[in-house]
């Protein structure tokens, strides 16, 4: 019958030391043998100089640009082919221009029924006093929707590449977002305090008045985006995020694009299939008029403003 041993007694037995050695928990060489740290190898100065001379000789032989025949021939071939390519391109351009119709000719591409339709019946069909806005947001609304999608996709790509996902990194970048600029610049903040509200109001005016005068969503959104950039440059991201943070940015951007898509889909379906369009054009010259142009201008303006601010914020510190 075995006897139960205490832990102190068991540690004195040969079995305990054997299994300890077998598991590798104790190195019996440590403390039992004379061990000295290895001295650091130091290369002599002459050896270093000799090796550097050999490397330089090899480099000079491989990259000998003065006596390399193949490199000399390639340079001459490159110059000759560049001159030949330029000559061929010039001839092609001259021949193409020679086939263009004369100025004011009836067969000229800009003299067709499309341009005449825009000018003669644009206000009647779109309700917009601004013919350019009526053209790009009704007749060519599908193209403009594609351009808006390009802005959305470009912002998403930049966010994927530059946005700081790590919470600690994001917090550190938020605190140090102005490390390369003077903080609390009194002149910049004073100017921004006066100009930013004026810029915002002017941008909203351009968007809402785009169907009545030159302007619209793109130019108005760019103006508001410039105002946001000026404000964040003067006061920093911490203060800007009190009224325009990442959540508001995503909600505004996605909502604007979806609203534009829904309005556009309804307009495309009713226009292509001869269905009745229930969107009233209003009275030309009034602020609420021009059918789908008024809400689409608002959506485009929000999209452009968010895109401009997002590019600036992401390239500045890697986060919104």
mmCIF file of C-alpha atoms in Angstrom:
data_model
loop_
_atom_site.group_PDB
_atom_site.id
_atom_site.type_symbol
_atom_site.label_atom_id
_atom_site.label_comp_id
_atom_site.label_asym_id
_atom_site.label_seq_id
_atom_site.Cartn_x
_atom_site.Cartn_y
_atom_site.Cartn_z
ATOM 1 C CA UNK A 1 0.000 0.000 0.000
ATOM 2 C CA UNK A 2 1.446 3.383 -1.027
ATOM 3 C CA UNK A 3 1.898 6.236 1.397
ATOM 4 C CA UNK A 4 0.679 9.726 0.521
ATOM 5 C CA UNK A 5 3.663 12.100 0.484
ATOM 6 C CA UNK A 6 3.593 15.807 1.004
ATOM 7 C CA UNK A 7 4.716 18.200 -1.726
ATOM 8 C CA UNK A 8 7.978 18.987 0.093
ATOM 9 C CA UNK A 9 8.875 15.295 0.376
ATOM 10 C CA UNK A 10 7.988 14.607 -3.262
ATOM 11 C CA UNK A 11 10.249 17.413 -4.514
ATOM 12 C CA UNK A 12 13.219 15.647 -2.881
ATOM 13 C CA UNK A 13 12.674 12.366 -4.701
ATOM 14 C CA UNK A 14 14.539 11.244 -7.852
ATOM 15 C CA UNK A 15 11.270 10.806 -9.736
ATOM 16 C CA UNK A 16 10.436 14.494 -9.305
ATOM 17 C CA UNK A 17 13.847 15.615 -10.648
ATOM 18 C CA UNK A 18 13.668 13.122 -13.535
ATOM 19 C CA UNK A 19 10.247 14.209 -14.751
ATOM 20 C CA UNK A 20 11.224 17.859 -14.300
ATOM 21 C CA UNK A 21 14.241 17.313 -16.516
ATOM 22 C CA UNK A 22 12.129 15.345 -19.023
ATOM 23 C CA UNK A 23 9.582 18.133 -19.363
ATOM 24 C CA UNK A 24 12.342 20.704 -19.868
ATOM 25 C CA UNK A 25 11.265 22.882 -16.964
ATOM 26 C CA UNK A 26 14.820 22.927 -15.542
ATOM 27 C CA UNK A 27 18.071 23.266 -17.426
ATOM 28 C CA UNK A 28 20.770 21.426 -15.465
ATOM 29 C CA UNK A 29 23.505 23.166 -17.417
ATOM 30 C CA UNK A 30 22.562 26.520 -15.959
ATOM 31 C CA UNK A 31 24.629 27.139 -12.817
ATOM 32 C CA UNK A 32 26.623 23.934 -13.271
ATOM 33 C CA UNK A 33 28.868 24.948 -16.161
ATOM 34 C CA UNK A 34 31.004 27.993 -16.801
ATOM 35 C CA UNK A 35 29.221 30.022 -19.479
ATOM 36 C CA UNK A 36 30.534 33.250 -20.985
ATOM 37 C CA UNK A 37 28.592 35.574 -23.311
ATOM 38 C CA UNK A 38 29.804 35.589 -26.884
ATOM 39 C CA UNK A 39 31.772 38.640 -27.860
ATOM 40 C CA UNK A 40 30.326 40.854 -30.562
ATOM 41 C CA UNK A 41 32.073 40.436 -33.891
ATOM 42 C CA UNK A 42 33.733 43.628 -35.060
ATOM 43 C CA UNK A 43 34.836 43.878 -38.650
ATOM 44 C CA UNK A 44 38.083 45.667 -39.348
ATOM 45 C CA UNK A 45 38.019 49.022 -41.095
ATOM 46 C CA UNK A 46 40.247 47.789 -43.925
ATOM 47 C CA UNK A 47 37.881 44.890 -44.635
ATOM 48 C CA UNK A 48 34.912 47.256 -44.767
ATOM 49 C CA UNK A 49 36.695 49.598 -47.167
ATOM 50 C CA UNK A 50 37.724 46.697 -49.420
ATOM 51 C CA UNK A 51 34.183 45.355 -49.597
ATOM 52 C CA UNK A 52 32.827 48.818 -50.447
ATOM 53 C CA UNK A 53 35.404 49.185 -53.237
ATOM 54 C CA UNK A 54 34.383 45.812 -54.683
ATOM 55 C CA UNK A 55 30.697 46.771 -54.586
ATOM 56 C CA UNK A 56 31.436 50.074 -56.290
ATOM 57 C CA UNK A 57 33.466 48.321 -59.028
ATOM 58 C CA UNK A 58 30.588 45.914 -59.686
ATOM 59 C CA UNK A 59 28.092 48.773 -59.760
ATOM 60 C CA UNK A 60 30.222 50.782 -62.175
ATOM 61 C CA UNK A 61 30.611 47.800 -64.470
ATOM 62 C CA UNK A 62 26.904 46.893 -64.490
ATOM 63 C CA UNK A 63 25.589 50.471 -64.773
ATOM 64 C CA UNK A 64 28.236 51.841 -67.096
ATOM 65 C CA UNK A 65 25.995 54.191 -69.059
ATOM 66 C CA UNK A 66 28.825 55.746 -71.041
ATOM 67 C CA UNK A 67 30.246 52.564 -72.633
ATOM 68 C CA UNK A 68 27.169 50.333 -72.666
ATOM 69 C CA UNK A 69 26.440 49.675 -76.360
ATOM 70 C CA UNK A 70 23.002 48.172 -75.770
ATOM 71 C CA UNK A 71 21.899 51.187 -73.749
ATOM 72 C CA UNK A 72 23.281 53.522 -76.425
ATOM 73 C CA UNK A 73 21.337 51.696 -79.170
ATOM 74 C CA UNK A 74 18.135 51.673 -77.096
ATOM 75 C CA UNK A 75 18.312 55.432 -76.557
ATOM 76 C CA UNK A 76 18.658 56.092 -80.269
ATOM 77 C CA UNK A 77 15.831 53.641 -81.083
ATOM 78 C CA UNK A 78 13.609 55.314 -78.452
ATOM 79 C CA UNK A 79 14.223 58.772 -79.899
ATOM 80 C CA UNK A 80 13.575 57.670 -83.476
ATOM 81 C CA UNK A 81 10.351 55.809 -82.575
ATOM 82 C CA UNK A 82 9.103 58.770 -80.511
ATOM 83 C CA UNK A 83 9.619 61.101 -83.479
ATOM 84 C CA UNK A 84 7.883 58.631 -85.839
ATOM 85 C CA UNK A 85 4.934 58.236 -83.461
ATOM 86 C CA UNK A 86 4.507 62.010 -83.120
ATOM 87 C CA UNK A 87 4.634 62.416 -86.914
ATOM 88 C CA UNK A 88 2.003 59.707 -87.481
ATOM 89 C CA UNK A 89 -0.250 61.163 -84.764
ATOM 90 C CA UNK A 90 0.068 64.647 -86.259
ATOM 91 C CA UNK A 91 -0.866 63.364 -89.740
ATOM 92 C CA UNK A 92 -3.902 61.509 -88.345
ATOM 93 C CA UNK A 93 -5.112 64.612 -86.512
ATOM 94 C CA UNK A 94 -4.690 66.811 -89.585
ATOM 95 C CA UNK A 95 -6.553 64.305 -91.783
ATOM 96 C CA UNK A 96 -9.364 64.067 -89.216
ATOM 97 C CA UNK A 97 -9.712 67.841 -89.017
ATOM 98 C CA UNK A 98 -9.830 68.089 -92.811
ATOM 99 C CA UNK A 99 -13.006 65.960 -92.832
ATOM 100 C CA UNK A 100 -14.852 68.183 -90.334
ATOM 101 C CA UNK A 101 -17.714 70.258 -91.780
ATOM 102 C CA UNK A 102 -17.083 73.979 -92.271
ATOM 103 C CA UNK A 103 -18.061 76.499 -89.611
ATOM 104 C CA UNK A 104 -21.807 77.083 -89.649
ATOM 105 C CA UNK A 105 -22.417 74.167 -92.013
ATOM 106 C CA UNK A 106 -25.752 72.406 -91.960
ATOM 107 C CA UNK A 107 -24.061 69.018 -91.506
ATOM 108 C CA UNK A 108 -22.136 70.164 -88.454
ATOM 109 C CA UNK A 109 -22.789 67.966 -85.372
ATOM 110 C CA UNK A 110 -24.156 70.810 -83.264
ATOM 111 C CA UNK A 111 -26.753 71.757 -85.892
ATOM 112 C CA UNK A 112 -29.365 69.088 -85.229
ATOM 113 C CA UNK A 113 -32.859 68.709 -83.876
ATOM 114 C CA UNK A 114 -31.669 67.880 -80.343
ATOM 115 C CA UNK A 115 -30.206 71.320 -79.650
ATOM 116 C CA UNK A 116 -33.193 72.971 -81.264
ATOM 117 C CA UNK A 117 -35.526 70.926 -79.051
ATOM 118 C CA UNK A 118 -33.674 72.031 -75.910
ATOM 119 C CA UNK A 119 -33.900 75.708 -76.860
ATOM 120 C CA UNK A 120 -37.387 75.860 -78.332
ATOM 121 C CA UNK A 121 -39.329 73.540 -76.017
ATOM 122 C CA UNK A 122 -37.067 73.220 -72.978
ATOM 123 C CA UNK A 123 -39.034 75.539 -70.687
ATOM 124 C CA UNK A 124 -42.362 74.077 -71.746
ATOM 125 C CA UNK A 125 -41.319 70.458 -71.146
ATOM 126 C CA UNK A 126 -39.125 70.867 -68.066
ATOM 127 C CA UNK A 127 -40.485 74.012 -66.402
ATOM 128 C CA UNK A 128 -36.934 75.283 -65.845
ATOM 129 C CA UNK A 129 -35.900 78.793 -66.845
ATOM 130 C CA UNK A 130 -32.255 77.674 -66.876
ATOM 131 C CA UNK A 131 -32.005 75.628 -70.078
ATOM 132 C CA UNK A 132 -28.723 73.964 -69.060
ATOM 133 C CA UNK A 133 -30.188 72.695 -65.784
ATOM 134 C CA UNK A 134 -33.312 71.511 -67.559
ATOM 135 C CA UNK A 135 -31.176 69.614 -70.053
ATOM 136 C CA UNK A 136 -28.842 67.800 -67.625
ATOM 137 C CA UNK A 137 -31.533 66.949 -65.030
ATOM 138 C CA UNK A 138 -34.390 65.899 -67.312
ATOM 139 C CA UNK A 139 -33.342 65.122 -70.886
ATOM 140 C CA UNK A 140 -29.991 63.757 -69.716
ATOM 141 C CA UNK A 141 -30.929 62.888 -66.129
ATOM 142 C CA UNK A 142 -29.634 59.335 -66.525
ATOM 143 C CA UNK A 143 -26.124 60.660 -67.310
ATOM 144 C CA UNK A 144 -26.208 62.971 -64.316
ATOM 145 C CA UNK A 145 -27.311 60.105 -62.081
ATOM 146 C CA UNK A 146 -24.297 58.134 -63.306
ATOM 147 C CA UNK A 147 -22.002 61.040 -62.425
ATOM 148 C CA UNK A 148 -23.495 61.167 -58.935
ATOM 149 C CA UNK A 149 -22.860 57.447 -58.541
ATOM 150 C CA UNK A 150 -19.254 58.019 -59.580
ATOM 151 C CA UNK A 151 -18.860 60.501 -56.706
ATOM 152 C CA UNK A 152 -20.400 58.013 -54.281
ATOM 153 C CA UNK A 153 -18.161 55.145 -55.432
ATOM 154 C CA UNK A 154 -15.054 57.344 -55.382
ATOM 155 C CA UNK A 155 -15.748 58.329 -51.780
ATOM 156 C CA UNK A 156 -16.279 54.684 -50.798
ATOM 157 C CA UNK A 157 -12.939 53.714 -52.395
ATOM 158 C CA UNK A 158 -11.101 56.503 -50.582
ATOM 159 C CA UNK A 159 -12.738 55.482 -47.297
ATOM 160 C CA UNK A 160 -11.654 51.866 -47.794
ATOM 161 C CA UNK A 161 -8.048 52.896 -48.419
ATOM 162 C CA UNK A 162 -7.597 55.700 -45.880
ATOM 163 C CA UNK A 163 -10.147 55.360 -43.103
ATOM 164 C CA UNK A 164 -8.661 54.464 -39.706
ATOM 165 C CA UNK A 165 -10.583 51.419 -38.466
ATOM 166 C CA UNK A 166 -8.733 50.868 -35.203
ATOM 167 C CA UNK A 167 -10.504 52.693 -32.367
ATOM 168 C CA UNK A 168 -7.313 53.660 -30.553
ATOM 169 C CA UNK A 169 -5.673 54.878 -33.769
ATOM 170 C CA UNK A 170 -8.811 56.799 -34.651
ATOM 171 C CA UNK A 171 -8.870 58.437 -31.228
ATOM 172 C CA UNK A 172 -5.186 59.368 -31.471
ATOM 173 C CA UNK A 173 -5.631 60.825 -34.944
ATOM 174 C CA UNK A 174 -8.661 62.799 -33.759
ATOM 175 C CA UNK A 175 -6.628 64.383 -30.991
ATOM 176 C CA UNK A 176 -3.697 65.139 -33.289
ATOM 177 C CA UNK A 177 -5.544 66.128 -36.454
ATOM 178 C CA UNK A 178 -3.951 69.600 -36.390
ATOM 179 C CA UNK A 179 -0.405 68.627 -35.493
ATOM 180 C CA UNK A 180 0.941 70.175 -38.696
ATOM 181 C CA UNK A 181 -0.974 73.444 -38.368
ATOM 182 C CA UNK A 182 -1.105 76.255 -35.813
ATOM 183 C CA UNK A 183 -3.922 75.726 -33.329
ATOM 184 C CA UNK A 184 -6.482 78.388 -32.459
ATOM 185 C CA UNK A 185 -5.364 80.858 -35.109
ATOM 186 C CA UNK A 186 -7.314 83.973 -34.103
ATOM 187 C CA UNK A 187 -7.297 85.494 -37.600
ATOM 188 C CA UNK A 188 -8.430 82.283 -39.324
ATOM 189 C CA UNK A 189 -11.138 81.620 -36.753
ATOM 190 C CA UNK A 190 -12.394 85.184 -36.908
ATOM 191 C CA UNK A 191 -12.608 85.113 -40.700
ATOM 192 C CA UNK A 192 -14.260 81.665 -40.643
ATOM 193 C CA UNK A 193 -16.848 82.830 -38.098
ATOM 194 C CA UNK A 194 -17.934 85.572 -40.500
ATOM 195 C CA UNK A 195 -17.576 83.777 -43.839
ATOM 196 C CA UNK A 196 -18.806 80.232 -43.111
ATOM 197 C CA UNK A 197 -22.488 81.201 -42.514
ATOM 198 C CA UNK A 198 -22.412 83.386 -45.648
ATOM 199 C CA UNK A 199 -20.881 80.522 -47.673
ATOM 200 C CA UNK A 200 -23.509 78.064 -46.431
ATOM 201 C CA UNK A 201 -26.376 80.433 -47.226
ATOM 202 C CA UNK A 202 -24.949 81.194 -50.660
ATOM 203 C CA UNK A 203 -24.492 77.474 -51.398
ATOM 204 C CA UNK A 204 -28.101 76.751 -50.402
ATOM 205 C CA UNK A 205 -29.233 79.636 -52.602
ATOM 206 C CA UNK A 206 -27.306 78.224 -55.589
ATOM 207 C CA UNK A 207 -28.883 74.785 -55.100
ATOM 208 C CA UNK A 208 -32.466 76.003 -54.647
ATOM 209 C CA UNK A 209 -32.170 78.549 -57.449
ATOM 210 C CA UNK A 210 -30.456 76.247 -59.937
ATOM 211 C CA UNK A 211 -33.483 75.859 -62.202
ATOM 212 C CA UNK A 212 -33.975 79.630 -62.407
ATOM 213 C CA UNK A 213 -30.425 80.922 -62.900
ATOM 214 C CA UNK A 214 -26.876 79.590 -63.447
ATOM 215 C CA UNK A 215 -26.031 77.128 -60.696
ATOM 216 C CA UNK A 216 -27.505 73.922 -59.367
ATOM 217 C CA UNK A 217 -26.567 70.945 -57.249
ATOM 218 C CA UNK A 218 -22.966 70.556 -58.355
ATOM 219 C CA UNK A 219 -21.880 74.170 -57.918
ATOM 220 C CA UNK A 220 -23.991 74.695 -54.779
ATOM 221 C CA UNK A 221 -22.727 71.476 -53.205
ATOM 222 C CA UNK A 222 -19.142 72.489 -53.978
ATOM 223 C CA UNK A 223 -19.763 75.833 -52.258
ATOM 224 C CA UNK A 224 -21.144 74.172 -49.103
ATOM 225 C CA UNK A 225 -18.273 71.677 -49.129
ATOM 226 C CA UNK A 226 -15.797 74.562 -49.282
ATOM 227 C CA UNK A 227 -17.538 76.127 -46.270
ATOM 228 C CA UNK A 228 -17.212 72.882 -44.300
ATOM 229 C CA UNK A 229 -13.517 72.644 -45.186
ATOM 230 C CA UNK A 230 -12.939 76.239 -44.063
ATOM 231 C CA UNK A 231 -14.726 75.589 -40.764
ATOM 232 C CA UNK A 232 -12.800 72.410 -39.965
ATOM 233 C CA UNK A 233 -9.516 74.093 -40.903
ATOM 234 C CA UNK A 234 -10.222 76.901 -38.456
ATOM 235 C CA UNK A 235 -11.782 75.010 -35.534
ATOM 236 C CA UNK A 236 -10.725 71.376 -35.991
ATOM 237 C CA UNK A 237 -12.663 68.118 -36.269
ATOM 238 C CA UNK A 238 -13.707 67.957 -32.629
ATOM 239 C CA UNK A 239 -15.834 71.087 -32.892
ATOM 240 C CA UNK A 240 -17.067 70.244 -36.395
ATOM 241 C CA UNK A 241 -18.368 66.876 -35.244
ATOM 242 C CA UNK A 242 -20.840 68.599 -32.926
ATOM 243 C CA UNK A 243 -23.088 69.226 -35.927
ATOM 244 C CA UNK A 244 -21.583 67.093 -38.733
ATOM 245 C CA UNK A 245 -20.158 63.756 -37.641
ATOM 246 C CA UNK A 246 -19.745 60.402 -39.373
ATOM 247 C CA UNK A 247 -23.304 59.231 -38.712
ATOM 248 C CA UNK A 248 -24.860 62.366 -40.198
ATOM 249 C CA UNK A 249 -22.487 62.153 -43.160
ATOM 250 C CA UNK A 250 -23.448 58.552 -44.006
ATOM 251 C CA UNK A 251 -27.174 59.161 -43.524
ATOM 252 C CA UNK A 252 -27.157 62.298 -45.695
ATOM 253 C CA UNK A 253 -25.046 60.788 -48.468
ATOM 254 C CA UNK A 254 -26.910 57.489 -48.773
ATOM 255 C CA UNK A 255 -30.350 59.125 -48.422
ATOM 256 C CA UNK A 256 -29.584 61.708 -51.101
ATOM 257 C CA UNK A 257 -28.400 59.066 -53.576
ATOM 258 C CA UNK A 258 -31.401 56.789 -52.893
ATOM 259 C CA UNK A 259 -33.873 59.651 -53.254
ATOM 260 C CA UNK A 260 -32.241 60.688 -56.522
ATOM 261 C CA UNK A 261 -32.484 57.079 -57.746
ATOM 262 C CA UNK A 262 -36.147 56.703 -56.808
ATOM 263 C CA UNK A 263 -37.137 60.019 -58.434
ATOM 264 C CA UNK A 264 -35.089 59.167 -61.512
ATOM 265 C CA UNK A 265 -36.565 55.676 -61.854
ATOM 266 C CA UNK A 266 -40.106 57.051 -61.741
ATOM 267 C CA UNK A 267 -39.222 59.689 -64.323
ATOM 268 C CA UNK A 268 -37.467 57.189 -66.627
ATOM 269 C CA UNK A 269 -40.343 54.695 -66.501
ATOM 270 C CA UNK A 270 -43.066 57.267 -67.149
ATOM 271 C CA UNK A 271 -41.035 58.902 -69.916
ATOM 272 C CA UNK A 272 -39.990 55.713 -71.705
ATOM 273 C CA UNK A 273 -43.324 53.896 -71.563
ATOM 274 C CA UNK A 274 -45.745 56.732 -72.268
ATOM 275 C CA UNK A 275 -47.274 56.572 -68.780
ATOM 276 C CA UNK A 276 -48.799 59.628 -67.213
ATOM 277 C CA UNK A 277 -46.343 61.685 -65.181
ATOM 278 C CA UNK A 278 -47.993 63.195 -62.098
ATOM 279 C CA UNK A 279 -45.061 65.444 -61.147
ATOM 280 C CA UNK A 280 -46.276 69.046 -61.686
ATOM 281 C CA UNK A 281 -43.915 71.440 -63.470
ATOM 282 C CA UNK A 282 -45.252 74.491 -61.636
ATOM 283 C CA UNK A 283 -45.019 78.018 -62.934
ATOM 284 C CA UNK A 284 -41.700 78.852 -64.654
ATOM 285 C CA UNK A 285 -39.821 81.438 -62.589
ATOM 286 C CA UNK A 286 -41.218 80.372 -59.219
ATOM 287 C CA UNK A 287 -38.852 78.841 -56.661
ATOM 288 C CA UNK A 288 -40.915 75.613 -56.359
ATOM 289 C CA UNK A 289 -41.213 74.623 -59.993
ATOM 290 C CA UNK A 290 -39.487 72.616 -62.753
ATOM 291 C CA UNK A 291 -40.846 69.220 -61.666
ATOM 292 C CA UNK A 292 -38.106 66.769 -60.641
ATOM 293 C CA UNK A 293 -35.309 69.320 -61.093
ATOM 294 C CA UNK A 294 -35.896 71.013 -57.740
ATOM 295 C CA UNK A 295 -35.593 67.863 -55.509
ATOM 296 C CA UNK A 296 -32.815 66.385 -57.649
ATOM 297 C CA UNK A 297 -30.758 69.563 -57.284
ATOM 298 C CA UNK A 298 -31.062 69.213 -53.510
ATOM 299 C CA UNK A 299 -29.944 65.561 -53.649
ATOM 300 C CA UNK A 300 -26.996 66.347 -55.923
ATOM 301 C CA UNK A 301 -25.956 69.272 -53.720
ATOM 302 C CA UNK A 302 -25.906 67.091 -50.597
ATOM 303 C CA UNK A 303 -23.926 64.406 -52.435
ATOM 304 C CA UNK A 304 -21.305 66.821 -53.733
ATOM 305 C CA UNK A 305 -20.909 68.644 -50.407
ATOM 306 C CA UNK A 306 -20.443 65.372 -48.514
ATOM 307 C CA UNK A 307 -17.957 64.103 -51.104
ATOM 308 C CA UNK A 308 -15.796 67.242 -50.932
ATOM 309 C CA UNK A 309 -15.717 67.213 -47.139
ATOM 310 C CA UNK A 310 -15.037 63.461 -47.004
ATOM 311 C CA UNK A 311 -12.060 63.711 -49.378
ATOM 312 C CA UNK A 312 -10.562 66.536 -47.321
ATOM 313 C CA UNK A 313 -11.154 64.776 -43.992
ATOM 314 C CA UNK A 314 -9.850 61.394 -45.141
ATOM 315 C CA UNK A 315 -6.693 62.756 -46.755
ATOM 316 C CA UNK A 316 -6.086 64.973 -43.720
ATOM 317 C CA UNK A 317 -6.216 62.440 -40.911
ATOM 318 C CA UNK A 318 -7.659 59.157 -42.211
ATOM 319 C CA UNK A 319 -11.157 59.393 -40.744
ATOM 320 C CA UNK A 320 -14.354 61.432 -40.767
#
